CSV table of C-alpha atoms in Angstrom, one decimal:
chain,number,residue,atom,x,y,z
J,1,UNK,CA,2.3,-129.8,234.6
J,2,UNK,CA,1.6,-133.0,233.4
J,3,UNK,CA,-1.8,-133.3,231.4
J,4,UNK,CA,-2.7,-136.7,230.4
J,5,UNK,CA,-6.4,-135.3,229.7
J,6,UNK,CA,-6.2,-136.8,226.2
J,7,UNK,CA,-5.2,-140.6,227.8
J,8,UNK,CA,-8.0,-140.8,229.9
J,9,UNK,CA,-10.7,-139.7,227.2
J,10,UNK,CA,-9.7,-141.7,224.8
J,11,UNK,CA,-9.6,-144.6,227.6
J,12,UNK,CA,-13.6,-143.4,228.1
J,13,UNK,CA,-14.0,-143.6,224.6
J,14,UNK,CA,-15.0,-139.8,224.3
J,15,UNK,CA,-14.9,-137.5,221.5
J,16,UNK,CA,-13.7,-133.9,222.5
J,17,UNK,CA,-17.4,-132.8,221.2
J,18,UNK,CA,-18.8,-135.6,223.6
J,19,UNK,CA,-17.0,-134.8,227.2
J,20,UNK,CA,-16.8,-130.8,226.4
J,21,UNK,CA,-21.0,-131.5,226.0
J,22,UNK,CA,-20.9,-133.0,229.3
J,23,UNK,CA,-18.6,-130.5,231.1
J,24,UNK,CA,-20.6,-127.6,229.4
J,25,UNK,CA,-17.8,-126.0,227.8
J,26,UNK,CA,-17.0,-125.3,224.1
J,27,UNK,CA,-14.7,-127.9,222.1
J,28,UNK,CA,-12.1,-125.2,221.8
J,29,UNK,CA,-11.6,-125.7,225.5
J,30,UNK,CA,-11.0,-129.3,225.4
J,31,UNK,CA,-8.3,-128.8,222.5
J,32,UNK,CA,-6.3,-126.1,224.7
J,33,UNK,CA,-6.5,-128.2,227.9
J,34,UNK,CA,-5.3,-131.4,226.0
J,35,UNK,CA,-2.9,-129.0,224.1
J,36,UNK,CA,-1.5,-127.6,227.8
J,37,UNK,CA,-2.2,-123.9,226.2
J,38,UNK,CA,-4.9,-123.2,229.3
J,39,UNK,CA,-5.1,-124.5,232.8
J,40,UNK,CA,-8.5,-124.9,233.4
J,41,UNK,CA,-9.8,-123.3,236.8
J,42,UNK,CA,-10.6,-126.1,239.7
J,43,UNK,CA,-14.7,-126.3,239.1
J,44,UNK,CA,-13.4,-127.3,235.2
J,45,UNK,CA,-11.0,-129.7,236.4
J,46,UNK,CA,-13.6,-131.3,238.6
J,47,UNK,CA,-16.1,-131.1,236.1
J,48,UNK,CA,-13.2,-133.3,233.9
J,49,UNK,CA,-12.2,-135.5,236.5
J,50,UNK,CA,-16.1,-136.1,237.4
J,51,UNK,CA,-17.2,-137.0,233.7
J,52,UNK,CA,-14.2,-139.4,233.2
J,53,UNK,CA,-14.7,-140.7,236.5
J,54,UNK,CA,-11.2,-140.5,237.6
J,55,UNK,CA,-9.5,-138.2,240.1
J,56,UNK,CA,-8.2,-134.4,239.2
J,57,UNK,CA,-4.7,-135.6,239.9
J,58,UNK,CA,-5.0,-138.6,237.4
J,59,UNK,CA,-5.6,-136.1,234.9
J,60,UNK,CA,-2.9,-133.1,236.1
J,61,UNK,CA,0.0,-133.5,238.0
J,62,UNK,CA,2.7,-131.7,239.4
J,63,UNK,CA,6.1,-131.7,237.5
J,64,UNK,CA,9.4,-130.8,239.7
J,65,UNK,CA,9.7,-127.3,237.7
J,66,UNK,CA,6.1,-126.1,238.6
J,67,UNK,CA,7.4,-126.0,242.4
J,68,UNK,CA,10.5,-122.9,240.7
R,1,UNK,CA,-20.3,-117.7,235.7
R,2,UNK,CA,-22.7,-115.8,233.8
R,3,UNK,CA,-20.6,-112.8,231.5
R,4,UNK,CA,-22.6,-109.5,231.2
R,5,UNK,CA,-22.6,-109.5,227.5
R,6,UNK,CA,-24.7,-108.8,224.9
R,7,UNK,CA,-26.8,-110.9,222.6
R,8,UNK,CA,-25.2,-112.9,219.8
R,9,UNK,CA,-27.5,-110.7,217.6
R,10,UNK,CA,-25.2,-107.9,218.0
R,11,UNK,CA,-22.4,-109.2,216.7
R,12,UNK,CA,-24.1,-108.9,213.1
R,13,UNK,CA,-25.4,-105.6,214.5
R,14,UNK,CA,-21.8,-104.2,215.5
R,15,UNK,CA,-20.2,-105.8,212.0
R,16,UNK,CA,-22.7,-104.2,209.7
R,17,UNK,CA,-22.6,-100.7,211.6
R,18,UNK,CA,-18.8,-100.7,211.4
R,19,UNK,CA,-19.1,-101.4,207.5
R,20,UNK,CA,-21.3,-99.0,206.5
R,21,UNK,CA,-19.5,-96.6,208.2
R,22,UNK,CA,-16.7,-97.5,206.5
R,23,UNK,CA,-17.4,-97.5,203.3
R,24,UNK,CA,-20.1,-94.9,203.2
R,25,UNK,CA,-17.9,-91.9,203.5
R,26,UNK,CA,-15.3,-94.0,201.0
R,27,UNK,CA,-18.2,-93.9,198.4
R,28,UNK,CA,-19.9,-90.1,198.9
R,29,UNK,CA,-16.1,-88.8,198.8
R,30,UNK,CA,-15.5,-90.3,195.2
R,31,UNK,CA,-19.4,-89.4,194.3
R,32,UNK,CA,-19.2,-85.8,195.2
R,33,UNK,CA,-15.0,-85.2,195.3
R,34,UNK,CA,-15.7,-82.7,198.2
R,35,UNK,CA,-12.4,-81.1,199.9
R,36,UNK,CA,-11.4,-83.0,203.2
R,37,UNK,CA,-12.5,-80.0,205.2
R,38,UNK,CA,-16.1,-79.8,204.6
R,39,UNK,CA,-15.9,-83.7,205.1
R,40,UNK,CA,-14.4,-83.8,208.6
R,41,UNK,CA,-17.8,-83.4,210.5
R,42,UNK,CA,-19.3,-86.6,208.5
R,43,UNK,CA,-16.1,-88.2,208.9
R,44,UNK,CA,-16.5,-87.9,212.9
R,45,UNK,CA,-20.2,-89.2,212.8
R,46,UNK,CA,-18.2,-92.3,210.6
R,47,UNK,CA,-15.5,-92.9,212.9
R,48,UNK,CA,-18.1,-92.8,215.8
R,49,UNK,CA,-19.9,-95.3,214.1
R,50,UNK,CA,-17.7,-97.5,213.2
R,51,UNK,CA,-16.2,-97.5,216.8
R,52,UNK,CA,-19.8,-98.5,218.3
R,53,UNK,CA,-20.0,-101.1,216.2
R,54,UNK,CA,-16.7,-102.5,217.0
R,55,UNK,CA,-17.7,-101.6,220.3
R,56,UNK,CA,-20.9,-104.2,220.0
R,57,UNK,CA,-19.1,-106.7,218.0
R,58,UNK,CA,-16.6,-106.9,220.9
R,59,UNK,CA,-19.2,-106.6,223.9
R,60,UNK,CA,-21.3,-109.8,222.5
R,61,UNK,CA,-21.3,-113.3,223.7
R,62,UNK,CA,-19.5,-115.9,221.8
R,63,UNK,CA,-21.7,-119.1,220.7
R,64,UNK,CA,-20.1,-121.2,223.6
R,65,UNK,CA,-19.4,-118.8,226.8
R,66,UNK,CA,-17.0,-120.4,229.0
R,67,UNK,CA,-14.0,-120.1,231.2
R,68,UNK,CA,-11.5,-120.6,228.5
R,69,UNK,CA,-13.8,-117.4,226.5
R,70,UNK,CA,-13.5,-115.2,229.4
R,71,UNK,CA,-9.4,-116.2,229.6
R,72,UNK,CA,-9.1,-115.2,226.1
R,73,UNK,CA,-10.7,-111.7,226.5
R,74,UNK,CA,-8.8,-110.9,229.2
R,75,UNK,CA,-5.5,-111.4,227.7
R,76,UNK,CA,-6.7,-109.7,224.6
R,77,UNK,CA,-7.8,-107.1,226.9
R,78,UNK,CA,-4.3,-106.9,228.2
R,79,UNK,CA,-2.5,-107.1,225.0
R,80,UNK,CA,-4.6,-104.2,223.2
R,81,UNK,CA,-4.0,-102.0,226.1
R,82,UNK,CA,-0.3,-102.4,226.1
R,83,UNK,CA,-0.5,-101.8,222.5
R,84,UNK,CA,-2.5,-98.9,222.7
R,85,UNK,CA,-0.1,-97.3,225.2
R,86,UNK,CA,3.0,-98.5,223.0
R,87,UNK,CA,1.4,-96.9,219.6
R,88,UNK,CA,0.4,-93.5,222.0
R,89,UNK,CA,4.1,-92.8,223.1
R,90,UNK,CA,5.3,-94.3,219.5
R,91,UNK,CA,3.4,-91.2,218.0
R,92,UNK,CA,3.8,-88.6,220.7
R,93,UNK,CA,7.5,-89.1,221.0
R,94,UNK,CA,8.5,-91.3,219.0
R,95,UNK,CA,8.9,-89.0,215.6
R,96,UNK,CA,11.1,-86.2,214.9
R,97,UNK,CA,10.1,-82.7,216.8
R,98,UNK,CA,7.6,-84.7,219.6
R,99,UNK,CA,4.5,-84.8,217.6
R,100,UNK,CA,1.6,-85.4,219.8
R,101,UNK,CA,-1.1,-87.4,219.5
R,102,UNK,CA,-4.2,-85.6,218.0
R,103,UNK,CA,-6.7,-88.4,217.3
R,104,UNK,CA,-7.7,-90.5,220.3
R,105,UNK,CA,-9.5,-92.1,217.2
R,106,UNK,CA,-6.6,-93.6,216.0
R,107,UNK,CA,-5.5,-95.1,219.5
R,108,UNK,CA,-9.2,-96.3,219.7
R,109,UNK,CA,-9.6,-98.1,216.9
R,110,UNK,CA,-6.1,-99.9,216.6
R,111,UNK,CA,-6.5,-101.3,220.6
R,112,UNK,CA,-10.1,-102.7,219.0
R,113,UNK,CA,-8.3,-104.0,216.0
R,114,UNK,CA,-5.7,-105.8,218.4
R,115,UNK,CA,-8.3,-106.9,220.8
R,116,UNK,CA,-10.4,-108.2,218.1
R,117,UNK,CA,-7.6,-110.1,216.2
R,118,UNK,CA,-6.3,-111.1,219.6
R,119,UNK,CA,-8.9,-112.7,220.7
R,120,UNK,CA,-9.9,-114.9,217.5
R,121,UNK,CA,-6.2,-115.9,217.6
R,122,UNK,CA,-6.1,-117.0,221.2
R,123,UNK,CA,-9.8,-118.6,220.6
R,124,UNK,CA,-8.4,-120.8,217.5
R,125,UNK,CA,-5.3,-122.3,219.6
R,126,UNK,CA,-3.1,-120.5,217.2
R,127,UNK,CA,-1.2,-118.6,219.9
R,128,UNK,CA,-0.8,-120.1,223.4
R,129,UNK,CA,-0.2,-116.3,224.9
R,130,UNK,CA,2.2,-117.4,228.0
């Protein structure tokens, strides 16, 4: 899965501190979504999407080998 | 999603119970040099002890509870099972003459360590766990 959670906080000019504050999640989170080490469930990814004020599939995406 | 977990507090509550019953028994044994066998009941009281406080420690909330928390105690859940199964069968048939396992302490306490060590590791990003 593609995970370009990183692009679009840095494009919002966040800090990891900053958007996992207005997600309500620890920074540890943040660092092992951006690191693609946890997928986060689909309140969390709204949660992302909402605060960067993009859509959930800006942020993750479908790759061909997800679909195997 | 609000965990069922105990206070924070306990952490320090757990970590200190688990020490002193540690090192308690350590330090009376070399005061007193008693025989193992009039020990063994104060060594039981000990090891029940220290597995309530690890017991606490485990059982208490983190500083941030979230979904990425509750995904790294599940998997250290998982793994010190699976461990705790594998070091079971090690000991009951894995030495010479099928010695059986005669201290659920033993199991006990290593699934906690793995658990414990687990879930620090998977909480640090050290260890992606797929």
């Amino acid at each position: 899965m593609v995970n370009k959670l990183k692009h679009y906080r840095e494009q919002h000019g966040f800090t990891q501190e900053q958007l996992a504050t207005a997600v309500g999640v620890s920074r540890q989170s943040i660092i092992s979504i951006e690191k693609g080490q946890y997928v986060p469930t689909t309140l969390l990814a709204l949660k992302l999407a909402s605060a960067l004020k993009v859509t959930v599939e800006n942020i993750f995406q479908l790759e061909k080998m997800d679909w195997k | 999603m609000q965990s069922r977990l105990l206070r924070r507090a306990y952490k320090i509550v757990g970590l200190t119970l688990f020490s002193l019953a540690f090192l308690v028994p350590i330090i009376l044994g070399l005061i007193n040099q008693e025989p193992w066998e009039q020990t063994a009941f104060r060594r039981q009281v000990a090891n029940s002890i220290m597995l309530f406080g690890l017991l606490l420690f485990m059982l208490s909330r983190e500083k941030v509870e979230d979904e990425f928390v509750d995904f790294c105690r599940l998997r250290a859940f998982r793994t010190a099972l699976i461990a705790g199964v594998i070091y079971f069968l090690q000991d009951a048939f894995g030495t010479l003459g099928g010695n059986l396992v005669d201290s659920s302490f033993g199991v006990l306490i290593m699934q906690i360590a793995v658990y414990v060590v687990m879930f620090y590791v998977l909480k640090a990003g050290l260890f992606n766990g797929k």
